[in-house]
Short mmCIF file of C-alpha atoms and ligand atoms in Angstrom, two decimals:
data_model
loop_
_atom_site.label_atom_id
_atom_site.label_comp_id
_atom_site.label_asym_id
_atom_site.label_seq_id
_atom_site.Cartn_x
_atom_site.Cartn_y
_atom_site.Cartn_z
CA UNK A 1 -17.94 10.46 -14.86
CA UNK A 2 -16.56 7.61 -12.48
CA UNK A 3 -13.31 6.68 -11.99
CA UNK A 4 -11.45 3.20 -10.99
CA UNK A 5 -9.46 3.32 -8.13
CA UNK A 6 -7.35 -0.02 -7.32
CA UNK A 7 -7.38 -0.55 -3.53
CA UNK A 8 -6.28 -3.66 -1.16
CA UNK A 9 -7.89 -5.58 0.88
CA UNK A 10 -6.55 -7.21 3.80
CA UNK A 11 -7.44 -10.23 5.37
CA UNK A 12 -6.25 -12.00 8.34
CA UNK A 13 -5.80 -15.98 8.07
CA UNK A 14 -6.50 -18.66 10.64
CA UNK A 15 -4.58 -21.31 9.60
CA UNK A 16 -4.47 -24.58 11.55
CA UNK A 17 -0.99 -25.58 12.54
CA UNK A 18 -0.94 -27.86 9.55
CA UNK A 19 -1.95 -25.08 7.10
CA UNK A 20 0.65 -22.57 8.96
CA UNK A 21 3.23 -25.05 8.73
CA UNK A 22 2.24 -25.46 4.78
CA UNK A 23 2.26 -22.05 3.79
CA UNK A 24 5.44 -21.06 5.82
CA UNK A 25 7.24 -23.60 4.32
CA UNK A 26 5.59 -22.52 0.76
CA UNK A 27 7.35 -18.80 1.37
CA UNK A 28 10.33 -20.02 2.11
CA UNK A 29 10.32 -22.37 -1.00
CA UNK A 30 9.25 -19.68 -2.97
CA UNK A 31 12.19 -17.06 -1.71
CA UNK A 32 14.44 -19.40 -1.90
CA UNK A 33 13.21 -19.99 -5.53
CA UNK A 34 13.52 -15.93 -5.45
CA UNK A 35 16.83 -15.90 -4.40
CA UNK A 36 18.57 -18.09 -7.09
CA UNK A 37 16.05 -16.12 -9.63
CA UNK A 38 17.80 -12.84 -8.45
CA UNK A 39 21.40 -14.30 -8.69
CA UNK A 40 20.84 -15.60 -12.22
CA UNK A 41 19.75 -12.11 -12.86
CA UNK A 42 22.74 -10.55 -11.24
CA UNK A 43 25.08 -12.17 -13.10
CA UNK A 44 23.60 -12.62 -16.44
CA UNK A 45 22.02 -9.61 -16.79
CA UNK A 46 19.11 -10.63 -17.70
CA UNK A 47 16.63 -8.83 -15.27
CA UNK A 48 13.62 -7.96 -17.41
CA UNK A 49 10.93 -11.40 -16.79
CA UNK A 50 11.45 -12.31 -20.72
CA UNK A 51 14.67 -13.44 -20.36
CA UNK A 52 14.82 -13.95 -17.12
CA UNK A 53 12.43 -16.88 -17.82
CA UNK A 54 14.49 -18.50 -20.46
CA UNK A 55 17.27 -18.79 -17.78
CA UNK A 56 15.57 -20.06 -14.62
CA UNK A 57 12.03 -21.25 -15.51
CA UNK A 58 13.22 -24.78 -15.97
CA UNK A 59 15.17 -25.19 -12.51
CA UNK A 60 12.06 -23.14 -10.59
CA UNK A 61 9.86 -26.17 -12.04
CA UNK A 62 12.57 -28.42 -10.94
CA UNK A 63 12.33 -27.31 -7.39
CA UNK A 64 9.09 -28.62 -7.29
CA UNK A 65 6.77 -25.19 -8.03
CA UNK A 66 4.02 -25.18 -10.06
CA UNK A 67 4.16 -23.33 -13.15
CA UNK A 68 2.49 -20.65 -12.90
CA UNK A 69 3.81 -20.13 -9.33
CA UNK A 70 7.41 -20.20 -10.54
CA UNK A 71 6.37 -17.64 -12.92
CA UNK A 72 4.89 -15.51 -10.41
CA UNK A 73 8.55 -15.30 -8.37
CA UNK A 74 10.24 -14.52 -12.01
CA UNK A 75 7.84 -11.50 -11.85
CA UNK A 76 8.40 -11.34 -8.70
CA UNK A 77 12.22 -10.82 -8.97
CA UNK A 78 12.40 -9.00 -12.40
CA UNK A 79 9.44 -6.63 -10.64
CA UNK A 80 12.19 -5.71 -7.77
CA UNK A 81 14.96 -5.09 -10.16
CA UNK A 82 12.31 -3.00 -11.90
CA UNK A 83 12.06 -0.56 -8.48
CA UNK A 84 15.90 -1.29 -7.67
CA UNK A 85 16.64 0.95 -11.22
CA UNK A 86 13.85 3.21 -10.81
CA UNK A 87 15.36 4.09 -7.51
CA UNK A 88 18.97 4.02 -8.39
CA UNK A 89 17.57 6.71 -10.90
CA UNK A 90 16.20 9.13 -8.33
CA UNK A 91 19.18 9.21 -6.02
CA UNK A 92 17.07 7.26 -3.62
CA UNK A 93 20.47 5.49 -2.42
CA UNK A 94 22.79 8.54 -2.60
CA UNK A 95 24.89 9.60 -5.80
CA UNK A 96 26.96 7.36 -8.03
CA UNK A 97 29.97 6.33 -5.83
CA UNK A 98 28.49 6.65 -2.50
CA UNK A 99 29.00 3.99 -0.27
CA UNK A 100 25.32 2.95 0.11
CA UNK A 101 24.76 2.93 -3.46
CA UNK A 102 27.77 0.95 -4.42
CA UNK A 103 26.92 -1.67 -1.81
CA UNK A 104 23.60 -1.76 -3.62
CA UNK A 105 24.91 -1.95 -6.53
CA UNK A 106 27.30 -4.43 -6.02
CA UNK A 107 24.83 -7.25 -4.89
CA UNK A 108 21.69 -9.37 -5.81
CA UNK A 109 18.94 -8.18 -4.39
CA UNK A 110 17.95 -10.54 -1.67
CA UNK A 111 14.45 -11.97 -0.48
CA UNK A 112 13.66 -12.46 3.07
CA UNK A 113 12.62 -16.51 3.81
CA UNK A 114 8.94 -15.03 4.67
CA UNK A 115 8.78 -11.73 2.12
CA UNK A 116 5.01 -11.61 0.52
CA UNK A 117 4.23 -13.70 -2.51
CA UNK A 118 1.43 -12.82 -4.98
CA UNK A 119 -0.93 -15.58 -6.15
CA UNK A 120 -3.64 -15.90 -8.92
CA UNK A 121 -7.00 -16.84 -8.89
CA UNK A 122 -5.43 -20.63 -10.30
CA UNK A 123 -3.34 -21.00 -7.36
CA UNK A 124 -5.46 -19.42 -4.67
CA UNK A 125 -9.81 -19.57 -5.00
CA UNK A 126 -11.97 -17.50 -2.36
CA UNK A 127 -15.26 -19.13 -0.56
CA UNK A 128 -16.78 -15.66 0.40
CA UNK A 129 -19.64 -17.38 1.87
CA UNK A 130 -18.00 -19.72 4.02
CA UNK A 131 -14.48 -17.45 4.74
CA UNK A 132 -12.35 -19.58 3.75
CA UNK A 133 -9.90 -19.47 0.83
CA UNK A 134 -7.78 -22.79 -1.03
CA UNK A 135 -4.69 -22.19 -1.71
CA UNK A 136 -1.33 -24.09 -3.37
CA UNK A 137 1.09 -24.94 -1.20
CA UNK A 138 4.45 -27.17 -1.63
CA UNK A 139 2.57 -29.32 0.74
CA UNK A 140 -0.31 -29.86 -2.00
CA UNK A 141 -3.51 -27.71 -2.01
CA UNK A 142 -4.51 -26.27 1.37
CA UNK A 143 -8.50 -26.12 1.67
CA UNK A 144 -10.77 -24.70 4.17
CA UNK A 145 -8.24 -21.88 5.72
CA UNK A 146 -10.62 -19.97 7.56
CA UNK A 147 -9.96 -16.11 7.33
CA UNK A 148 -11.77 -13.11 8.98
CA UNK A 149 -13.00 -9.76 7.43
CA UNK A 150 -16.02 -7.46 8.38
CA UNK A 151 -19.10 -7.29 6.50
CA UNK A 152 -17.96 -4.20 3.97
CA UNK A 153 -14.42 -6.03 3.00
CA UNK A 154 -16.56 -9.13 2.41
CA UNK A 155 -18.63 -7.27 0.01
CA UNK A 156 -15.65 -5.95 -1.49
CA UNK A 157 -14.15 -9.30 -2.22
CA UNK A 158 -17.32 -10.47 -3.30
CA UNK A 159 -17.91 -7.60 -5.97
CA UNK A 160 -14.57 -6.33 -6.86
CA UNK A 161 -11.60 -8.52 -6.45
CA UNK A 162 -9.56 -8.89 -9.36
CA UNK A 163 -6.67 -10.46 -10.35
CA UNK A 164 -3.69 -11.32 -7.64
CA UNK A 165 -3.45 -11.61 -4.13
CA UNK A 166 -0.29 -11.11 -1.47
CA UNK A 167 0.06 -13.83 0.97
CA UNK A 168 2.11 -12.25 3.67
CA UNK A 169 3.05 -13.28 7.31
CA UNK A 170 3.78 -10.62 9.84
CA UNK A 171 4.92 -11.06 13.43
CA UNK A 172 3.83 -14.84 13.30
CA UNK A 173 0.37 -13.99 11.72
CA UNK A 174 -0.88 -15.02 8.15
CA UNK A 175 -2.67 -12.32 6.10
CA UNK A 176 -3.62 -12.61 2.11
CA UNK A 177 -3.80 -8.84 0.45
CA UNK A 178 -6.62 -8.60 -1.85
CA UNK A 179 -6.27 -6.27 -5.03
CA UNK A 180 -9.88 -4.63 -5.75
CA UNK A 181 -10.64 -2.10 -8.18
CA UNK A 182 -13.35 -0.19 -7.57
CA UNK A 183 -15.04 2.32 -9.28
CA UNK A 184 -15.80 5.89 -7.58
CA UNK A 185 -19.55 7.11 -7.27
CA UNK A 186 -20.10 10.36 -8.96
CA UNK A 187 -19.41 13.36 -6.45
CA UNK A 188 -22.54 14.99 -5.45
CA UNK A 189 -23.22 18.98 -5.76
CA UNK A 190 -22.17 19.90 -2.32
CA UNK A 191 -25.12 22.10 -0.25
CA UNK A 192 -21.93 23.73 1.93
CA UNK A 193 -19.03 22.34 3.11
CA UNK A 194 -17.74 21.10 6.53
CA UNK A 195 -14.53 22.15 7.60
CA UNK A 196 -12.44 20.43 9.44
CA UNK A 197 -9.15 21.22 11.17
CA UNK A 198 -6.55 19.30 11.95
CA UNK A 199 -4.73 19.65 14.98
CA UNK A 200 -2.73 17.95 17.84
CA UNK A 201 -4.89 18.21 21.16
CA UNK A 202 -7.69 17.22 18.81
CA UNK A 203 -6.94 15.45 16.46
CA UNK A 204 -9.76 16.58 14.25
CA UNK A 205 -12.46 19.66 14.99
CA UNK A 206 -15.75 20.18 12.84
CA UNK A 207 -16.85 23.00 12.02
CA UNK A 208 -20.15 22.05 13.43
CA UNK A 209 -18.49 21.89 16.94
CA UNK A 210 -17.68 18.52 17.16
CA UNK A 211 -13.66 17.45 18.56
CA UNK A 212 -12.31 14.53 18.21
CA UNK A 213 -9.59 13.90 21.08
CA UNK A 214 -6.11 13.04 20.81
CA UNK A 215 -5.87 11.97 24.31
CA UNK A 216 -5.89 8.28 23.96
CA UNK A 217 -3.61 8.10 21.38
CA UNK A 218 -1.39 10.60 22.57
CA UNK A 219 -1.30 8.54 26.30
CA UNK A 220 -0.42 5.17 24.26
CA UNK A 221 2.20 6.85 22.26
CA UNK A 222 3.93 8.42 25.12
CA UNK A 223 3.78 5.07 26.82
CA UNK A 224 5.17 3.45 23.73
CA UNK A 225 7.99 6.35 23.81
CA UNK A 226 8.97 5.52 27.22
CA UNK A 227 9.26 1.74 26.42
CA UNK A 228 11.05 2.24 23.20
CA UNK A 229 13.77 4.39 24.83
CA UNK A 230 14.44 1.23 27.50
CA UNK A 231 14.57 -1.39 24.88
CA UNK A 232 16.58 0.58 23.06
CA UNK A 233 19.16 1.30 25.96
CA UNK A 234 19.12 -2.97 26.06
CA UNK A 235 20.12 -3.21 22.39
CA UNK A 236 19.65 -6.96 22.25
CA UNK A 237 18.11 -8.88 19.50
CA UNK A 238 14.98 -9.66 21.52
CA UNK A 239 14.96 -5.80 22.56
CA UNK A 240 15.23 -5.71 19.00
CA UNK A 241 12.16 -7.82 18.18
CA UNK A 242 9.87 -6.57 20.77
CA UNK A 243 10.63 -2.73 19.78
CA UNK A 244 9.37 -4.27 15.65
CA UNK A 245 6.54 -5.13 17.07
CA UNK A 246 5.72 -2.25 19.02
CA UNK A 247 6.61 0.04 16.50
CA UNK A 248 3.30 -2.20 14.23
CA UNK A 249 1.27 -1.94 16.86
CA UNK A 250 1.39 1.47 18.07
CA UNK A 251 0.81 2.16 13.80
CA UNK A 252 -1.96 -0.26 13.95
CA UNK A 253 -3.57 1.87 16.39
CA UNK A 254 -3.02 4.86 15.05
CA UNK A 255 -4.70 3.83 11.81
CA UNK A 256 -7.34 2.49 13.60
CA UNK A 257 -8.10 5.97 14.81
CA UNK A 258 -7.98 7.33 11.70
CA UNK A 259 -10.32 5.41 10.39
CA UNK A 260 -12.76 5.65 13.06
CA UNK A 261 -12.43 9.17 12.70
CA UNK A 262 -12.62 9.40 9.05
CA UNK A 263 -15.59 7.41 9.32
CA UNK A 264 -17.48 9.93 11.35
CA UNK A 265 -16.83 12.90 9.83
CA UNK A 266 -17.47 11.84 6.24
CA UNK A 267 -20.77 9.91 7.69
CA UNK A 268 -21.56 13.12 8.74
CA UNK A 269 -21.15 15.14 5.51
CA UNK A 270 -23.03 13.00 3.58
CA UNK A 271 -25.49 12.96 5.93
CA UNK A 272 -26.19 16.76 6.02
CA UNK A 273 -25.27 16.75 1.90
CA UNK A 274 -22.40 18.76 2.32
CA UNK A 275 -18.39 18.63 1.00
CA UNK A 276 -15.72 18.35 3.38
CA UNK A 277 -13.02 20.97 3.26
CA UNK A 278 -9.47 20.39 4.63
CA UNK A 279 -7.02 22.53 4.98
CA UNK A 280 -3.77 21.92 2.13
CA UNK A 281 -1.53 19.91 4.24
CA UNK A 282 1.64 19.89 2.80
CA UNK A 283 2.74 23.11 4.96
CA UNK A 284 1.57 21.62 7.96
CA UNK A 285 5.20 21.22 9.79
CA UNK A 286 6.20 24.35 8.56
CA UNK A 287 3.16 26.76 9.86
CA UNK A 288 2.89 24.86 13.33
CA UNK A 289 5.55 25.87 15.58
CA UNK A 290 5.66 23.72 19.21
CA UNK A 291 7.58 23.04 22.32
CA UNK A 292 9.78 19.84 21.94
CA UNK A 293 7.77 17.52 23.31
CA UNK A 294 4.85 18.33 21.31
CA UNK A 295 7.14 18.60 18.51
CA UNK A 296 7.89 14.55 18.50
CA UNK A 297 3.86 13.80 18.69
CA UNK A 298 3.45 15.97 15.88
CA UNK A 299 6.21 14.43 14.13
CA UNK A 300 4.90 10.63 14.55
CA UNK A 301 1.81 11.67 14.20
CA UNK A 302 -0.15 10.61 10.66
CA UNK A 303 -2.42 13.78 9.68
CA UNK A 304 -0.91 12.58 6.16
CA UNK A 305 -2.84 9.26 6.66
CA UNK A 306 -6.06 10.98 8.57
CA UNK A 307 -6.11 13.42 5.38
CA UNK A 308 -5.71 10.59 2.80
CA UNK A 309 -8.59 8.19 4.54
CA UNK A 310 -10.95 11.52 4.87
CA UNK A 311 -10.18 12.02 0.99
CA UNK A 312 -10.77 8.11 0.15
CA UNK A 313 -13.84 7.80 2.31
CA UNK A 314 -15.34 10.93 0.56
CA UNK A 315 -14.79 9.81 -2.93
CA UNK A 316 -16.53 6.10 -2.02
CA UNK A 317 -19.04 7.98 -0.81
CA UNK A 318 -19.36 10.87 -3.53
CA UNK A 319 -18.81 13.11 -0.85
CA UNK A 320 -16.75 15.76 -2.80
CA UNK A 321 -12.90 17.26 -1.12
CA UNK A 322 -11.93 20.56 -1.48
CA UNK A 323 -8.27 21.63 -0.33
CA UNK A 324 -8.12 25.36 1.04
CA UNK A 325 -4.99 27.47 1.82
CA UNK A 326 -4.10 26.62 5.44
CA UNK A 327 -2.88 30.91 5.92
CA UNK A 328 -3.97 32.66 9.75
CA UNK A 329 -6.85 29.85 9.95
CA UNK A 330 -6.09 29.70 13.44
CA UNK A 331 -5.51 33.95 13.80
CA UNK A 332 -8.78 35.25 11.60
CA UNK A 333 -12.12 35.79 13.22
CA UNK A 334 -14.73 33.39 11.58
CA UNK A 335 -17.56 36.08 12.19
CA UNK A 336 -15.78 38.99 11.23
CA UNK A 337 -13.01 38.40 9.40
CA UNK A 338 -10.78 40.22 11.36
CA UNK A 339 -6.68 38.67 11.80
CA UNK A 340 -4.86 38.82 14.58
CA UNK A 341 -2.57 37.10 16.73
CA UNK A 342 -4.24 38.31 19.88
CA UNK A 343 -7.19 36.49 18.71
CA UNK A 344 -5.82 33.68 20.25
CA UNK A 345 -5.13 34.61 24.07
CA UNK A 346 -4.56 30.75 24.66
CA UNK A 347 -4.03 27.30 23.07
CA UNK A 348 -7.50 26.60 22.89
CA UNK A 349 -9.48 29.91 23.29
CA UNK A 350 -10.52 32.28 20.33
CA UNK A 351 -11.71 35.84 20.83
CA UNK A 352 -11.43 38.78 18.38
CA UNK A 353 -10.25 41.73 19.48
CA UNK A 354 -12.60 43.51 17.04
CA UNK A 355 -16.25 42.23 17.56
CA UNK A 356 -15.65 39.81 20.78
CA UNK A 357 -16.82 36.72 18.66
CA UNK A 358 -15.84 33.97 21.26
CA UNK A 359 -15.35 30.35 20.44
CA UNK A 360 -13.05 27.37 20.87
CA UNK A 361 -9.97 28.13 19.00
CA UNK A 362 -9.81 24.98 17.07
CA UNK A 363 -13.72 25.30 16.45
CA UNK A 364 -13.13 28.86 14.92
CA UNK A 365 -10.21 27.21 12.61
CA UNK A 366 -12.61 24.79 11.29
CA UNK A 367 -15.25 27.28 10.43
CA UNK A 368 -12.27 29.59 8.21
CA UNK A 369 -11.77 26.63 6.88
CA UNK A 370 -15.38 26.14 5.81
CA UNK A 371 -16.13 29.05 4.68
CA UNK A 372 -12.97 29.22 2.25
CA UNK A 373 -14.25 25.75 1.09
CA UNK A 374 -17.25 27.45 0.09
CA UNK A 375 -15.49 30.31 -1.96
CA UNK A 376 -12.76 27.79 -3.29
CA UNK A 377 -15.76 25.35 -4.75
CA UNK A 378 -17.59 28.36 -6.22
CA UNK A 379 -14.85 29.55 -7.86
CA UNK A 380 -13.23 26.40 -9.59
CA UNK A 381 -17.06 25.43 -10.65
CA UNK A 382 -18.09 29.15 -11.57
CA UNK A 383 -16.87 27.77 -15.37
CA UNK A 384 -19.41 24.46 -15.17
CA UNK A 385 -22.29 27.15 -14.55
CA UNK A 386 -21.84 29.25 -17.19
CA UNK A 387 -21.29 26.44 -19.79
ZN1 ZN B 1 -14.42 39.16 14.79
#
């Protein structure tokens, strides 16, 4: 069995000045466009994209956007109105009555002058070959924008892009988001698993041994801690800006290192032919207990995200994911069994008090973590044997 997953491929443009200048002033066209859209809805009450259509599609064409672009903000808008209820629903905004919500409430929902705008393969064709996409602008059709991606999200592009694409500008840069649905290799038997435990000093640790250091990251994110708490002492609105950008950065980064990470370890399990076990990490906050400063690193720290790349790398690869019960993996002897918070004289050293199995502590973790892989796999697929 395979499944389809939908995933998104980003893209970074290199407009020329001309081009930037076209497809900045396309946004803003087209949130302005959104803007009246979203009024008209307010105040008819007509926010589903039927009817919606029957009272704006003529003045969007008016303002000089092509048709199927001015139906793409009528989606666009009745799509946010969409979320806007669903959210209203869940008490995302408080309760009825609350000040939040009846602010909310009381308004049109409002596009920013630069917020994304999807575009079909009509109104925006790729040239894999030569990196470059055309795209419709107010200005006419902009050709040759040059764009950059590495070999794998060319392939990607090439193979499995389908249907619409964001164009988005962020901090002065020009990015299209690719939708691509692609379908999942069939997961392999695992021979084993490879546990892996997630931590703060390392950010990952193998139960082969190998740590993966949160040293760099942690130095940049301290720095960025330090900065953040002067700009924010400044409280201008370029303090303001700079911290926005920061803030991206430092995330950029972060997922950078997740990735890199991911990369390796799931690289490494197909390699040897094995599964990858993690430990369950919705507890994670909960069953970790630190000093305060530690406490903030682990707080802005993504093991969410380094979880959820492991998982997605894994299932391209048909490397199969198991999810074990995080409980004393830190406290129980990997040779023996034994539990015990002694075990753990320090941060980083293991050694049972029962049959002086010695190891690094994060090391041992992984290797509980393995081994309950190992028993979790056999018994969920004990019923595929026997049948
Ligand atoms: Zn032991």
């Amino acid at each position: 069995m395979c499944s389809i997953v939908k995933l998104v491929v980003q893209v970074r443009l290199l407009p020329t000045p001309e081009q930037a200048a076209a497809l900045a002033a396309t946004l803003s066209a087209c949130n302005t466009a959104a803007n009246f859209a979203s009024a008209t809805a307010f105040t008819t009450g007509a926010r589903r994209e039927y009817g919606l259509r029957k009272h704006v599609y003529r003045e969007l064409k008016a303002r000089g956007l092509g048709a199927q672009t001015a139906q793409h903000v009528i989606k666009k808008v009745a799509d946010a109105y969409t979320t806007l209820k669903a959210n209203l629903r869940n008490g995302n905004y408080g309760p009825p009555g609350s000040a939040r919500r009846t602010a909310i409430e009381g308004k049109p929902i409002a596009f920013r002058a630069q917020a994304g705008q999807p575009f079909d393969d009509r109104c925006l064709s790729w040239q894999i070959d030569t990196r470059t996409v055309s795209i419709w602008t107010t200005a006419g059709r902009m050709r040759d924008i040059a764009f950059t991606a590495s070999a794998e999200q060319l392939t990607m592009l090439a193979v499995y892009r389908k249907g619409e694409s964001d164009l988005v500008c962020r901090d002065g840069m020009w990015f299209l988001c690719a939708t691509c649905q692609v379908p999942d290799p069939p997961v392999a038997t695992p021979e084993g698993f490879m546990g892996v435990d997630l931590g703060i000093a390392n950010i990952a640790t193998t139960s082969d041994g190998k740590r993966h250091s949160g040293r760099g990251l942690n130095a940049v994110r301290h720095r960025q801690r330090q900065l953040r708490a002067r700009l924010q002492a400044k409280a201008t609105k370029s303090a303001k800006r700079l911290l926005k950008r920061r803030r991206r950065k430092e995330a950029r980064f972060a997922a950078d290192t997740n990735h890199t990470i991911a990369k390796q370890i799931v690289t490494e399990a197909e390699r040897t032919g094995r599964g990858i076990a993690l430990e369950d990490l919705g507890g994670i906050r909960d069953r970790v207990r630190l000093r305060k400063p530690q406490r903030v690193t682990l707080h802005s720290w993504s093991f969410h995200q380094l979880g959820s790349f492991i998982a997605y790398k894994a299932a391209r690869a048909g490397v199969a994911v198991i999810y074990v019960d995080p409980a004393y993996t830190s406290q129980a002897c990997s040779a023996c069994g034994h539990v015990d918070k002694k075990n753990r004289p320090g941060q980083a050293t293991f050694c049972c008090t029962s049959c002086g199995f010695a190891e690094h502590a994060d090391v041992n973790a992984a290797r509980n973590i393995a081994a309950r892989g190992v028993a979790g796999w056999a018994v969920s697929h004990a019923a595929d044997d026997a049948a």
